[in-house]
Amino acid sequence: MTRLAVVSGGLREPSSTRLLADRVTAAVTDRLAADGVTVSTEVVELRRHGRAVMDALLTGFPGTELEAAFETVAGADGLIAVTPAFNASFSGLFKSFFDVLPEESLSEMPVLIAATGGTERHSLVLEHAMRPMFSYLHAIVSPTGVYAATDDFGAVDSAGGLAERINRAAADFTRLLTSCGPRVRRDPYAEQLSEMRALLGGPD
Amino acid sequence: MSGMQFGIFTVGDVTTDPTTGRTPTEAERIRATVAIARKAEEVGLDVFATGEHHNPPFVPSSPTTLLGYVAALTSRLILSTSTTLITTNDPVKIAEDFSVLQHLAGGRVDVMLGRGNTGPVYPWFGQDIRAAVPLTVEHYGLLRRLWREDVVNWTGKFRSPLQGFALAPRPLDGVPPFVWHGSIRTPEVAELAAYYGDGYFANHIFWPAAHTQRMVALYRERYEHHGHGRREQAIVGLGGQVFMRPNSQDAVREFRPYFDNAPVYGHGPSLEEFTAQTPLTVGSPQQVIERTLGFREYVSDYQRQLFLVDHAGLPLPTVLEQLELLGGEVVPVLRKEFAVGRPDDVPDAPTHESLLAATRTAPDPTARESERS
């Protein structure tokens, strides 16, 4: 079974960011299902963790519900991450969530990036903001992201339309997921311990 | 003194009282710290521990100076630290300072070592925070030898070599101060404490109990692994943080502005949320008793409980009232209740006297050290 985590940074309910997240997730799930893979999907809606994310920034530890969201993400085989574009970047809440997510949570994790915005002009938020951050976090970022402007949701599906772009991104991500296989989670706690044990002069 | 030790630990912060807008001077804060330590003895507490910081708004940059002064004004209180920076202090100076303090205080001294997590402090003392872990291991290895061997020849990576170095004065009665290793959340510290069979002090405050539980369990497991005894016999200390008034609503009302503005957690979660998520207890002495007794449920029977009572800008008279409640109403009950069901083979908190007695019955304590070197 493949465990997919979806992080949606939309601030409104209903949210076009969540709408995009759902469409991308459905496209990925369909492809995996076609390959005979069973998929479990868990969505983390960041709005619901807004205060908890800020508290975690200030106190250094997450509350219970936020910690559960961290587990959802860190325990997944792949992540679909979707943010609204604010001021030529991801939203502050989206960034803050990943700022408080424990280190190594995304190491070697395939990630599909997607974003929404008012106009097409912000589409490079994928390449200039999202991709570098996830690369920094040692994720394996799928080469094709999806950007959806408000107009895309109203347009009739055509060549190069949103549906096609979603399908293309889903195809790339699915291939990446499949070739990466089940993810082995890094354990920084154990790694720190083995470093200390080595310093104290023994393998145990 | 037997069984558990109870006391206080101070960070030594100079913080504006948010209810009056008044900031104590450094001199007032240092004098207040001395008054707090004296009060701790007067109300029957066992331990006073001071932090070590080298930057404003903190005053305790020279802990053994402070503790030496407190030693002269007290007669029973154990003087300790929370923590002494094993990374940025030269181990030779730590060994000297605490040896002198031991002699002055008649053995009422132990030390809690920590790494320090303020990056800019390291270069002020010629060190680099990126090497904090290997630095800790090397410095502590040397410190142990300085306290246990008459003449030390030593080479390492982070300090100039020692040739024929003889520590003066030797530790009182040839017994080094008991060492606790203090930690907030790094598992390395638990491993280090377990490796040497030292005490492990989990800071506990400002963090959810689950973290402390995991660290203490790891320490106990490794303590047994390294052959110092069974896991139940490992030496564990915990921090705690309390504010009390006879009526719990009064405690909440009075403490809230201090909580809301405290540098460590202010402007974040509410007092109620923080109280639920961390060991902070704001309420009546009875509530503090119940919460503290609950610590045993996740760390098992332990040896030392220190409370933080003097931070966030609380004025001195208030802190002294807290100590009256702690010593008068809380600790006597904790002593009694923690003794109930405590297995006979769970060790008492170590003291100079108990360590001295142990050297008279045990084999040469330096044997294990020299096998390693």
XYZ file of C-alpha atoms in Angstrom:
577
model
C 0.000 0.000 0.000
C 1.155 3.513 -0.775
C 0.540 6.161 1.857
C -0.052 9.612 0.415
C -0.063 12.733 2.548
C -1.629 15.911 1.201
C -0.815 19.292 2.728
C -3.218 22.005 1.649
C -2.423 25.577 2.637
C -5.706 27.157 1.537
C -7.084 29.674 3.990
C -10.756 29.760 2.982
C -13.375 27.061 3.131
C -14.147 26.090 0.428
C -10.731 26.806 -0.985
C -9.427 26.678 -4.545
C -6.139 25.419 -3.112
C -7.942 22.456 -1.556
C -9.845 21.973 -4.807
C -6.551 21.729 -6.701
C -5.125 19.425 -4.033
C -8.115 17.117 -4.386
C -7.906 17.012 -8.184
C -4.178 16.293 -8.127
C -4.661 13.641 -5.458
C -7.449 11.989 -7.463
C -5.292 11.925 -10.598
C -2.399 10.339 -8.700
C -4.646 7.844 -6.937
C -6.297 6.813 -10.234
C -2.950 6.143 -11.848
C -1.711 4.107 -8.897
C -4.988 2.187 -8.821
C -4.612 1.445 -12.522
C -1.232 -0.095 -11.685
C -2.929 -2.236 -9.036
C -1.550 -0.257 -6.095
C -3.816 0.450 -3.146
C -3.528 3.968 -1.820
C -4.368 5.567 1.489
C -4.695 9.327 1.528
C -4.604 11.697 4.472
C -5.138 15.418 4.077
C -3.640 18.009 6.403
C -5.566 21.286 6.119
C -3.182 23.892 7.460
C -5.875 26.394 8.346
C -7.004 24.082 11.130
C -3.503 24.136 12.584
C -2.961 27.872 12.196
C -2.655 28.745 15.867
C -0.853 25.512 16.711
C 1.809 26.229 14.079
C 2.423 29.669 15.560
C 2.490 28.249 19.099
C 5.029 25.662 17.993
C 7.204 28.400 16.509
C 7.120 30.231 19.840
C 7.426 27.332 22.279
C 9.524 24.888 20.266
C 7.157 21.965 20.592
C 3.925 20.988 18.815
C 0.566 20.457 20.436
C -1.048 17.030 20.205
C -3.044 17.625 17.018
C -0.181 19.272 15.195
C 2.090 16.420 16.216
C -0.427 14.018 14.664
C -0.290 16.068 11.441
C 3.518 15.829 11.534
C 3.215 12.064 11.853
C 0.868 11.929 8.869
C 3.435 13.738 6.748
C 6.570 12.040 8.055
C 5.051 8.582 7.819
C 3.945 8.922 4.191
C 5.531 7.419 1.099
C 4.818 10.563 -0.880
C 3.562 14.101 -0.349
C 1.338 16.372 -2.395
C 1.914 19.933 -1.206
C -0.315 22.780 -2.335
C -0.154 26.435 -1.344
C -1.770 29.657 -2.427
C 0.701 32.166 -3.878
C 1.091 35.207 -1.646
C 3.435 38.069 -2.499
C 5.425 36.070 -5.025
C 5.909 33.117 -2.667
C 4.112 30.466 -0.667
C 1.827 31.603 2.130
C 3.419 32.272 5.504
C 1.360 29.540 7.107
C 2.543 27.006 4.532
C 6.175 27.958 5.144
C 5.721 27.996 8.914
C 4.269 24.474 8.898
C 7.420 23.191 7.231
C 9.547 25.357 9.543
C 8.219 23.514 12.597
C 8.018 20.071 11.004
C 10.778 18.008 12.698
C 14.046 17.674 10.817
C 14.397 14.784 8.382
C 10.629 14.350 8.151
C 10.790 14.812 4.374
C 14.148 13.202 3.655
C 13.993 11.171 0.467
C 10.271 11.718 0.125
C 8.776 12.194 -3.352
C 6.868 15.476 -3.375
C 4.474 16.868 -5.933
C 4.283 20.652 -5.697
C 1.245 22.667 -6.696
C 0.033 26.208 -6.175
C -2.915 28.456 -6.819
C -3.037 32.167 -7.512
C -5.219 34.977 -8.771
C -3.478 35.231 -12.140
C -1.058 33.210 -14.274
C 1.678 35.703 -13.493
C 2.548 33.917 -10.234
C 3.155 30.503 -11.740
C 6.909 30.576 -11.071
C 6.169 30.350 -7.356
C 6.509 26.614 -7.987
C 10.077 26.921 -9.202
C 11.307 29.893 -7.212
C 9.797 29.195 -3.803
C 8.441 25.686 -3.426
C 11.067 23.644 -5.234
C 14.080 25.167 -3.433
C 12.462 24.715 -0.025
C 11.629 21.068 -0.593
C 15.049 20.435 -2.098
C 16.568 21.964 1.019
C 14.488 19.568 3.112
C 16.014 16.673 1.140
C 12.758 15.739 -0.519
C 12.766 14.382 -4.069
C 10.704 16.980 -5.860
C 8.834 15.719 -8.889
C 9.930 17.608 -12.038
C 6.431 18.706 -12.997
C 4.392 20.900 -10.674
C 0.906 22.249 -11.202
C -0.058 25.889 -11.061
C -3.722 26.880 -11.261
C -4.895 30.470 -11.666
C -8.462 31.478 -10.888
C -9.267 31.483 -14.601
C -8.217 27.838 -14.921
C -11.097 26.753 -12.742
C -13.574 28.464 -15.065
C -12.012 27.467 -18.372
C -13.347 24.683 -20.543
C -10.821 21.876 -20.606
C -8.636 22.199 -23.627
C -5.194 21.268 -24.794
C -2.756 22.595 -22.207
C -5.659 23.175 -19.801
C -5.596 22.469 -16.119
C -6.846 18.867 -16.456
C -4.054 18.032 -18.831
C -1.437 19.721 -16.665
C -2.681 17.836 -13.633
C -2.500 14.561 -15.531
C 1.009 15.242 -16.684
C 2.166 16.130 -13.161
C 0.381 13.081 -11.761
C 2.034 10.831 -14.337
C 5.520 12.058 -13.432
C 4.856 11.872 -9.715
C 3.417 8.378 -9.957
C 6.465 7.135 -11.825
C 8.671 8.743 -9.174
C 6.660 7.206 -6.341
C 6.712 3.774 -7.938
C 10.413 3.784 -8.579
C 11.194 5.073 -5.066
C 9.084 2.323 -3.501
C 8.047 2.194 0.157
C 9.868 4.889 2.073
C 12.197 4.112 4.957
C 11.866 6.886 7.455
C 15.003 8.544 8.810
C 15.325 8.428 12.595
C 17.383 11.434 13.753
C 17.022 10.275 17.356
C 18.767 6.971 16.619
C 21.330 8.726 14.432
C 22.248 11.136 17.240
C 22.603 8.219 19.605
C 24.886 6.264 17.340
C 27.041 9.373 16.904
C 27.368 9.639 20.684
C 28.099 5.939 21.049
C 30.839 6.200 18.457
C 32.352 9.185 20.293
C 32.325 7.270 23.562
C 34.361 4.613 21.846
C 32.280 1.653 20.863
C 29.661 0.461 18.412
C 27.114 -0.154 21.172
C 18.626 13.354 54.340
C 17.403 10.262 52.594
C 15.253 9.279 49.695
C 14.564 12.194 47.401
C 16.020 15.671 47.341
C 13.844 18.700 46.700
C 15.018 22.110 45.722
C 14.943 24.961 43.272
C 16.839 25.898 40.163
C 17.190 29.398 38.822
C 17.888 30.663 35.339
C 19.043 34.016 36.670
C 17.160 36.169 34.185
C 16.683 39.900 34.639
C 13.129 40.358 33.430
C 10.809 43.340 33.668
C 7.869 42.778 35.995
C 5.009 43.129 33.504
C 2.584 44.244 36.220
C 4.691 47.218 37.302
C 6.989 47.809 34.338
C 9.944 47.753 36.724
C 13.185 46.002 35.772
C 15.533 45.007 38.594
C 19.148 46.056 38.306
C 21.772 43.352 37.925
C 22.854 44.016 41.512
C 19.272 43.577 42.732
C 18.886 40.359 40.775
C 22.082 38.876 42.160
C 21.143 39.877 45.731
C 17.674 38.456 45.155
C 19.210 35.173 44.028
C 21.186 34.994 47.275
C 18.049 35.774 49.290
C 16.194 33.031 47.409
C 18.950 30.513 48.124
C 18.958 31.381 51.839
C 15.201 31.090 51.943
C 15.419 27.675 50.302
C 17.483 26.437 53.223
C 15.308 28.209 55.781
C 12.116 26.515 54.535
C 13.760 23.096 54.535
C 14.603 22.517 50.888
C 17.666 20.419 50.054
C 19.129 21.892 46.876
C 19.801 25.253 45.261
C 21.048 25.240 41.675
C 21.990 28.190 39.502
C 22.170 28.406 35.737
C 25.197 29.693 33.854
C 24.779 32.352 31.204
C 27.192 34.737 29.571
C 24.887 37.223 27.942
C 22.249 39.741 29.011
C 19.548 39.573 30.316
C 21.098 36.928 32.572
C 23.395 37.528 35.560
C 24.912 34.191 36.630
C 28.087 34.124 34.549
C 30.209 32.937 37.472
C 28.283 30.222 39.300
C 30.947 29.078 41.757
C 31.455 32.678 42.941
C 27.753 32.872 43.696
C 27.639 29.403 45.250
C 30.729 30.087 47.358
C 28.990 33.115 48.826
C 25.798 31.134 49.410
C 27.865 28.378 51.029
C 29.027 30.829 53.667
C 25.446 31.826 54.466
C 23.995 28.336 54.658
C 24.758 25.128 56.487
C 22.653 22.297 55.033
C 21.758 23.306 51.491
C 23.372 21.371 48.624
C 24.762 23.811 46.056
C 24.538 22.860 42.441
C 24.255 24.222 38.924
C 21.706 24.049 36.141
C 23.804 23.819 34.107
C 27.584 24.244 34.099
C 28.691 24.515 30.484
C 30.993 21.603 29.777
C 31.570 22.853 26.240
C 32.722 26.430 26.716
C 34.363 26.121 30.134
C 37.836 24.706 30.328
C 37.570 21.389 32.181
C 40.662 22.304 34.190
C 38.915 25.423 35.489
C 35.708 23.505 36.229
C 37.726 20.957 38.213
C 39.489 23.701 40.194
C 36.409 25.810 40.849
C 34.299 22.937 42.102
C 37.116 21.452 44.163
C 37.524 24.755 45.999
C 33.766 25.058 46.380
C 33.594 21.547 47.836
C 36.176 22.421 50.482
C 34.459 25.695 51.369
C 30.999 24.129 51.519
C 32.082 21.029 53.384
C 31.030 18.766 50.534
C 27.575 20.287 49.994
C 28.258 20.499 46.280
C 27.344 18.721 43.108
C 27.290 19.844 39.520
C 24.956 19.534 36.575
C 26.666 19.645 33.221
C 25.082 20.861 30.020
C 26.169 21.808 26.545
C 24.625 25.239 26.255
C 22.561 26.042 23.214
C 23.467 29.679 22.556
C 25.656 29.601 19.456
C 27.273 33.035 19.844
C 28.592 32.143 23.333
C 30.915 29.439 22.022
C 33.391 31.674 20.155
C 33.618 33.995 23.188
C 35.354 31.078 24.858
C 37.275 29.913 21.821
C 34.872 27.142 20.863
C 32.435 26.333 18.089
C 28.867 25.135 18.622
C 29.153 22.857 15.595
C 31.553 20.742 17.640
C 29.306 20.789 20.716
C 28.849 17.029 20.960
C 32.477 15.877 20.503
C 33.541 18.814 22.687
C 31.230 17.618 25.447
C 32.598 14.102 25.294
C 36.241 15.189 25.273
C 35.897 17.834 27.980
C 33.940 15.560 30.267
C 36.392 12.692 29.780
C 39.177 15.031 30.890
C 37.195 16.457 33.813
C 36.626 12.972 35.183
C 40.319 12.193 35.052
C 41.283 15.495 36.699
C 39.060 14.701 39.644
C 40.164 11.080 39.929
C 43.872 10.937 39.085
C 46.593 12.752 41.014
C 48.718 13.479 37.960
C 47.173 13.719 34.510
C 48.869 13.390 31.138
C 46.350 14.077 28.446
C 46.020 14.988 24.800
C 42.853 15.814 22.917
C 41.481 17.663 19.947
C 39.957 20.757 21.506
C 42.399 21.764 24.223
C 46.144 22.058 24.619
C 47.718 18.894 26.050
C 48.398 18.422 29.749
C 51.677 17.018 30.936
C 52.135 16.145 34.558
C 49.154 18.266 35.575
C 48.206 17.936 39.241
C 44.870 19.416 40.266
C 44.979 21.640 43.329
C 43.151 21.343 45.556
C 42.200 17.690 45.235
C 38.457 17.066 45.644
C 37.332 17.010 49.266
C 38.074 13.583 50.821
C 39.169 12.461 47.349
C 35.503 12.295 46.318
C 34.578 14.241 43.155
C 31.310 16.150 43.182
C 28.426 14.018 41.957
C 27.729 14.792 38.320
C 24.308 15.198 36.779
C 23.924 15.624 33.058
C 21.155 18.057 32.225
C 19.165 17.815 29.034
C 16.097 19.307 27.456
C 15.611 17.008 24.550
C 18.786 15.541 23.094
C 19.227 11.794 23.473
C 23.038 12.117 23.417
C 23.036 13.487 26.952
C 21.100 10.496 28.257
C 23.652 8.209 26.619
C 26.590 10.117 28.119
C 25.099 10.003 31.617
C 24.325 6.306 31.265
C 27.776 5.474 29.939
C 29.483 6.875 33.016
C 26.788 5.881 35.486
C 26.184 9.546 36.359
C 22.885 11.205 37.189
C 20.504 12.312 34.471
C 18.460 15.453 34.954
C 15.599 16.011 32.544
C 14.806 19.707 32.364
C 11.174 18.646 31.915
C 9.787 22.201 31.898
C 8.647 23.988 28.741
C 8.205 20.581 27.057
C 5.532 17.907 26.968
C 5.951 15.062 29.435
C 6.153 12.487 26.632
C 9.604 13.801 25.700
C 10.859 13.493 29.255
C 9.407 10.022 29.526
C 11.248 8.880 26.410
C 14.573 10.383 27.504
C 14.436 8.958 31.014
C 13.483 5.531 29.672
C 16.445 5.670 27.295
C 18.804 6.711 30.113
C 17.604 3.933 32.406
C 17.910 1.323 29.676
C 21.445 2.435 28.784
C 22.471 2.726 32.446
C 21.677 -0.943 32.827
C 23.323 -1.757 29.490
C 26.575 -0.144 30.618
C 26.578 -2.257 33.761
C 26.027 0.311 36.491
C 23.004 -1.429 37.956
C 19.441 -2.168 37.072
C 17.431 0.485 35.298
C 15.438 1.220 38.445
C 18.707 2.109 40.171
C 19.723 4.844 37.753
C 19.829 8.357 39.241
C 17.132 10.606 37.826
C 16.279 14.241 38.465
C 13.423 16.306 37.082
C 12.626 19.960 36.750
C 9.238 21.420 37.506
C 7.667 24.819 37.349
C 5.039 26.073 39.775
C 3.169 29.114 40.944
C 0.972 28.738 44.007
C -1.563 30.548 46.104
C -3.755 28.920 48.745
C -6.703 29.495 46.403
C -6.034 28.223 42.875
C -8.018 30.991 41.127
C -5.814 33.560 42.863
C -2.717 31.778 41.587
C -3.994 31.804 37.997
C -5.067 35.448 38.166
C -1.772 36.603 39.664
C 0.507 34.521 37.426
C -1.251 35.142 34.117
C 0.416 38.486 33.250
C 3.814 36.959 34.023
C 3.033 33.973 31.837
C 1.618 36.058 28.993
C 4.755 38.200 28.804
C 7.480 35.691 29.671
C 10.294 35.610 27.127
C 10.220 31.813 26.918
C 6.568 31.181 26.186
C 4.693 34.480 26.242
C 2.479 35.572 23.353
C 2.016 31.957 22.291
C -0.255 29.329 23.797
C -2.575 30.295 26.626
C -1.678 29.604 30.243
C -4.315 26.876 30.266
C -2.914 25.206 27.134
C 0.656 25.395 28.380
C -0.360 23.995 31.741
C -2.061 21.080 30.039
C 0.848 20.389 27.681
C 3.827 20.847 30.019
C 4.538 20.271 33.726
C 3.824 23.939 34.566
C 1.377 23.963 37.460
C -0.408 27.129 38.524
C -2.790 26.590 41.383
C -3.050 25.548 45.003
C -0.327 23.700 46.917
C -2.571 20.623 46.767
C -2.642 20.804 42.958
C 1.138 21.093 42.878
C 1.426 18.074 45.157
C -0.856 15.982 42.954
C 0.821 16.994 39.703
C 4.312 16.392 41.069
C 3.420 12.993 42.480
C 2.181 12.177 38.979
C 5.700 12.604 37.548
C 6.587 9.256 39.098
C 4.049 7.571 36.834
C 6.183 8.217 33.779
C 9.751 8.286 35.101
C 9.418 5.777 38.006
C 10.900 6.467 41.436
C 13.515 9.178 41.133
C 16.044 11.053 43.216
C 15.820 14.799 42.756
C 13.036 17.265 42.066
C 13.939 20.890 41.378
C 11.393 23.639 40.840
C 11.722 26.860 38.890
C 10.013 29.594 40.901
C 11.852 32.848 40.206
C 11.562 33.721 36.552
C 9.444 35.854 34.196
C 9.876 38.982 36.279
C 8.243 37.738 39.490
C 9.294 40.120 42.283
C 11.435 38.848 45.149
C 8.730 39.024 47.880
C 6.476 36.865 45.694
C 9.246 34.348 45.086
C 9.949 34.140 48.819
C 6.238 33.483 49.412
C 6.412 30.708 46.835
C 9.289 29.175 48.764
C 7.290 29.376 52.012
C 4.501 27.400 50.352
C 6.917 24.978 48.734
C 8.843 24.279 51.928
C 5.910 24.600 54.295
C 3.093 22.776 52.525
C 4.276 20.980 49.421
C 7.632 19.327 50.013
C 6.775 17.726 53.390
C 3.865 15.945 51.715
C 5.956 15.035 48.673
C 8.643 13.518 50.911
C 6.067 11.411 52.669
C 4.121 10.358 49.588
C 7.116 9.635 47.375
C 8.447 7.359 50.126
C 5.275 5.269 49.939
C 5.855 2.222 47.783
C 9.425 3.239 46.980
C 11.349 -0.033 46.602
C 14.239 -0.510 49.027
C 16.781 -0.909 46.243
C 15.986 2.399 44.572
C 18.990 4.509 45.603
C 18.682 7.657 47.670
C 19.806 10.890 46.067
C 23.619 10.921 46.163
C 25.398 13.198 48.647
C 29.035 13.763 49.461
C 28.606 11.581 52.542
C 27.006 8.720 50.630
C 29.685 8.835 47.929
C 32.415 8.923 50.582
C 30.883 5.928 52.311
C 30.722 4.100 48.971
C 34.437 4.601 48.277
C 35.211 2.895 51.557
C 33.332 -0.235 50.584
C 33.815 -0.272 46.798
C 36.907 -1.139 44.755
C 39.204 1.602 43.499
C 37.003 4.044 41.556
C 39.832 4.926 39.174
C 40.131 1.337 37.960
C 37.427 1.656 35.357
C 38.798 4.956 34.101
C 42.303 3.671 33.501
C 41.008 0.616 31.666
C 39.552 2.983 29.130
C 42.480 5.300 28.668
